Amino acid sequence: MKPALTRAACLLCAAFASLTAPAASAASQTILRAAEQQSAPVNPANFTGAARSDGAFRQQAPARVYGGWVTFEPGSRTHWHIHPLGQTLIVTFGAGLTQVEGGPVREIRAGDIVICPPGVKHWHGAKPNQAMQHIAIGERAENEQVQWLEKGSDEKYLQLCVSGFIKNFRINSTCSRSKRLQSNKRRPS
């Protein structure tokens, strides 16, 4: 055999061996079994309405990745917040809404992927008449993964109920309650 062909054959064999050999770090791999994962309500200080977190995970340093499933009941949503290193949302079912500060409210549906850049103030959650679930993935920066800010206006959110933004919308208890509250505010004392 020619030396060049022998060297190439050795490189090919070495590459194949590295692909088929078990990884030395396989013993330290962690599997979070579905049956063992906890479901918990989200912190009500950071959300409006009923939502829960399932399968939350957080890598240990030096890795910075964290994530989990978040399920929003109809009308539930986050407060305004910022992720220092950004956030990716993968909508797994239902339909929701999202908005960056100063931008339009945008609809998101199952199969959509929302990529929010680092440092962008935003909120997201379910539509008033439909639940939504997404997988949220982010990275911690210096042990900070999210900066929670003020609650969004219920009035602005619920205006979506009557503004025509939400097609085929049937008034539900959330919007009915909001309309009663708004009409009570207009009555003279």
Tab-separated table of C-alpha atoms in Angstrom:
chain	number	residue	atom	x	y	z
A	1	MET	CA	0.000	0.000	0.000
A	2	LYS	CA	1.050	3.540	-0.678
A	3	PRO	CA	1.812	5.626	2.442
A	4	ALA	CA	-0.928	8.195	1.635
A	5	LEU	CA	-3.560	5.454	1.282
A	6	THR	CA	-2.394	3.780	4.507
A	7	ARG	CA	-2.594	7.095	6.388
A	8	ALA	CA	-6.097	7.732	5.012
A	9	ALA	CA	-7.203	4.211	5.951
A	10	CYS	CA	-5.862	4.681	9.491
A	11	LEU	CA	-7.662	8.029	9.826
A	12	LEU	CA	-10.890	6.481	8.549
A	13	CYS	CA	-10.567	3.567	11.003
A	14	ALA	CA	-9.868	5.947	13.887
A	15	ALA	CA	-12.875	8.097	12.979
A	16	PHE	CA	-15.126	5.028	12.745
A	17	ALA	CA	-13.850	3.710	16.086
A	18	SER	CA	-14.626	7.019	17.791
A	19	LEU	CA	-18.177	6.900	16.449
A	20	THR	CA	-18.867	3.356	17.596
A	21	ALA	CA	-17.009	3.369	20.910
A	22	PRO	CA	-19.092	4.163	23.995
A	23	ALA	CA	-18.488	7.678	25.289
A	24	ALA	CA	-16.477	7.897	28.462
A	25	SER	CA	-18.957	10.420	29.935
A	26	ALA	CA	-22.054	8.230	29.316
A	27	ALA	CA	-22.057	7.186	32.989
A	28	SER	CA	-22.673	10.819	34.020
A	29	GLN	CA	-25.601	11.362	31.667
A	30	THR	CA	-28.859	12.184	33.467
A	31	ILE	CA	-32.294	11.025	32.362
A	32	LEU	CA	-35.255	12.787	33.942
A	33	ARG	CA	-38.034	10.196	33.721
A	34	ALA	CA	-41.486	11.564	32.877
A	35	ALA	CA	-43.125	9.669	35.751
A	36	GLU	CA	-40.723	11.273	38.252
A	37	GLN	CA	-41.064	14.885	37.091
A	38	GLN	CA	-43.009	17.326	39.188
A	39	SER	CA	-45.881	19.519	38.049
A	40	ALA	CA	-46.256	22.759	39.956
A	41	PRO	CA	-48.207	25.976	39.693
A	42	VAL	CA	-46.111	28.896	38.493
A	43	ASN	CA	-45.245	31.750	40.824
A	44	PRO	CA	-48.377	33.957	40.891
A	45	ALA	CA	-46.154	37.002	41.442
A	46	ASN	CA	-44.966	36.620	37.814
A	47	PHE	CA	-48.110	35.399	36.032
A	48	THR	CA	-51.708	36.476	35.570
A	49	GLY	CA	-54.174	33.580	35.637
A	50	ALA	CA	-53.659	29.856	36.094
A	51	ALA	CA	-50.516	28.282	34.663
A	52	ARG	CA	-48.257	25.408	35.645
A	53	SER	CA	-44.738	24.252	35.002
A	54	ASP	CA	-43.910	20.638	34.151
A	55	GLY	CA	-40.616	18.876	33.617
A	56	ALA	CA	-38.503	21.847	34.623
A	57	PHE	CA	-34.787	21.260	34.294
A	58	ARG	CA	-31.669	23.261	35.018
A	59	GLN	CA	-28.143	22.257	34.055
A	60	GLN	CA	-25.341	22.560	36.571
A	61	ALA	CA	-22.446	24.957	35.940
A	62	PRO	CA	-20.565	25.367	33.731
A	63	ALA	CA	-23.640	24.647	31.555
A	64	ARG	CA	-26.236	27.445	31.641
A	65	VAL	CA	-29.277	25.875	29.951
A	66	TYR	CA	-32.652	25.656	31.701
A	67	GLY	CA	-36.166	24.983	30.526
A	68	GLY	CA	-39.412	23.118	30.851
A	69	TRP	CA	-43.011	22.961	29.698
A	70	VAL	CA	-45.363	25.766	30.714
A	71	THR	CA	-49.106	25.279	30.311
A	72	PHE	CA	-51.324	28.375	30.297
A	73	GLU	CA	-55.067	28.128	30.906
A	74	PRO	CA	-57.208	30.440	28.728
A	75	GLY	CA	-56.429	34.045	29.609
A	76	SER	CA	-53.267	33.203	31.554
A	77	ARG	CA	-50.037	34.995	30.690
A	78	THR	CA	-46.657	36.066	32.014
A	79	HIS	CA	-45.915	39.500	33.341
A	80	TRP	CA	-43.450	41.590	31.352
A	81	HIS	CA	-39.968	40.120	31.684
A	82	ILE	CA	-36.455	40.074	30.222
A	83	HIS	CA	-34.080	37.148	29.694
A	84	PRO	CA	-30.462	38.361	29.787
A	85	LEU	CA	-29.383	35.714	27.238
A	86	GLY	CA	-32.686	35.387	25.371
A	87	GLN	CA	-35.360	32.711	25.318
A	88	THR	CA	-36.739	30.192	22.830
A	89	LEU	CA	-40.356	29.033	23.029
A	90	ILE	CA	-41.623	25.988	21.142
A	91	VAL	CA	-45.429	25.998	21.124
A	92	THR	CA	-46.608	22.404	21.578
A	93	PHE	CA	-50.383	22.855	21.612
A	94	GLY	CA	-53.097	25.479	21.589
A	95	ALA	CA	-52.790	29.108	20.651
A	96	GLY	CA	-51.341	32.082	22.440
A	97	LEU	CA	-50.199	35.648	22.171
A	98	THR	CA	-46.827	37.313	22.566
A	99	GLN	CA	-45.574	40.883	22.424
A	100	VAL	CA	-42.292	42.716	22.703
A	101	GLU	CA	-42.371	46.171	24.237
A	102	GLY	CA	-43.494	48.705	21.653
A	103	GLY	CA	-44.448	46.017	19.126
A	104	PRO	CA	-47.741	44.516	18.032
A	105	VAL	CA	-49.405	41.597	19.785
A	106	ARG	CA	-48.707	38.492	17.704
A	107	GLU	CA	-50.524	35.180	17.644
A	108	ILE	CA	-48.587	31.943	18.168
A	109	ARG	CA	-49.863	28.419	17.485
A	110	ALA	CA	-48.799	24.813	17.963
A	111	GLY	CA	-45.651	24.162	15.941
A	112	ASP	CA	-44.454	27.799	16.040
A	113	ILE	CA	-41.035	28.651	17.466
A	114	VAL	CA	-40.578	32.066	19.086
A	115	ILE	CA	-37.020	33.340	19.444
A	116	CYS	CA	-36.735	36.280	21.794
A	117	PRO	CA	-33.324	37.972	21.670
A	118	PRO	CA	-31.300	38.756	24.800
A	119	GLY	CA	-32.459	41.734	26.852
A	120	VAL	CA	-35.825	42.211	25.064
A	121	LYS	CA	-38.794	43.066	27.296
A	122	HIS	CA	-41.746	40.820	26.394
A	123	TRP	CA	-44.689	38.755	27.601
A	124	HIS	CA	-46.443	35.622	26.318
A	125	GLY	CA	-49.364	33.436	27.245
A	126	ALA	CA	-52.647	31.877	26.195
A	127	LYS	CA	-55.346	33.555	24.193
A	128	PRO	CA	-58.382	34.574	26.261
A	129	ASN	CA	-60.419	31.721	24.793
A	130	GLN	CA	-57.827	28.968	24.328
A	131	ALA	CA	-55.155	27.227	26.398
A	132	MET	CA	-51.560	27.047	25.222
A	133	GLN	CA	-48.472	25.035	26.140
A	134	HIS	CA	-44.886	25.726	25.172
A	135	ILE	CA	-41.446	24.431	25.948
A	136	ALA	CA	-39.315	27.310	27.205
A	137	ILE	CA	-35.528	27.118	26.835
A	138	GLY	CA	-33.037	29.713	27.994
A	139	GLU	CA	-29.612	30.278	29.492
A	140	ARG	CA	-28.604	31.748	32.832
A	141	ALA	CA	-26.261	34.704	32.888
A	142	GLU	CA	-24.311	34.995	36.130
A	143	ASN	CA	-27.022	32.963	37.921
A	144	GLU	CA	-29.817	35.164	36.515
A	145	GLN	CA	-32.199	33.573	34.038
A	146	VAL	CA	-35.056	36.085	34.042
A	147	GLN	CA	-35.781	39.582	35.308
A	148	TRP	CA	-39.473	39.821	36.187
A	149	LEU	CA	-41.083	43.206	35.669
A	150	GLU	CA	-44.556	44.726	35.989
A	151	LYS	CA	-47.852	43.034	35.318
A	152	GLY	CA	-49.377	43.822	31.933
A	153	SER	CA	-52.643	45.710	31.828
A	154	ASP	CA	-55.705	43.453	32.108
A	155	GLU	CA	-57.730	46.059	30.219
A	156	LYS	CA	-55.347	46.096	27.235
A	157	TYR	CA	-55.177	42.310	27.167
A	158	LEU	CA	-58.929	41.883	27.379
A	159	GLN	CA	-59.508	44.507	24.669
A	160	LEU	CA	-58.329	41.717	22.383
A	161	CYS	CA	-61.585	39.943	23.269
A	162	VAL	CA	-63.713	42.650	21.722
A	163	SER	CA	-61.353	44.211	19.171
A	164	GLY	CA	-61.737	41.486	16.558
A	165	PHE	CA	-58.125	40.320	16.999
A	166	ILE	CA	-59.394	36.964	18.146
A	167	LYS	CA	-61.555	35.373	15.459
A	168	ASN	CA	-64.537	33.180	16.371
A	169	PHE	CA	-64.309	34.401	19.939
A	170	ARG	CA	-67.125	33.510	22.298
A	171	ILE	CA	-67.374	35.590	25.419
A	172	ASN	CA	-66.124	33.490	28.309
A	173	SER	CA	-66.099	34.154	32.028
A	174	THR	CA	-62.772	35.998	31.873
A	175	CYS	CA	-64.011	38.522	29.343
A	176	SER	CA	-67.492	38.728	30.862
A	177	ARG	CA	-65.963	39.508	34.255
A	178	SER	CA	-63.734	42.143	32.642
A	179	LYS	CA	-66.698	43.786	30.918
A	180	ARG	CA	-68.605	43.898	34.226
A	181	LEU	CA	-65.582	45.475	35.924
A	182	GLN	CA	-65.219	48.039	33.130
A	183	SER	CA	-68.935	48.929	33.260
A	184	ASN	CA	-68.739	49.286	37.058
A	185	LYS	CA	-65.848	51.738	36.649
A	186	ARG	CA	-68.008	53.908	34.373
A	187	ARG	CA	-70.916	54.158	36.828
A	188	PRO	CA	-70.957	57.286	38.940
A	189	SER	CA	-70.486	56.661	42.642
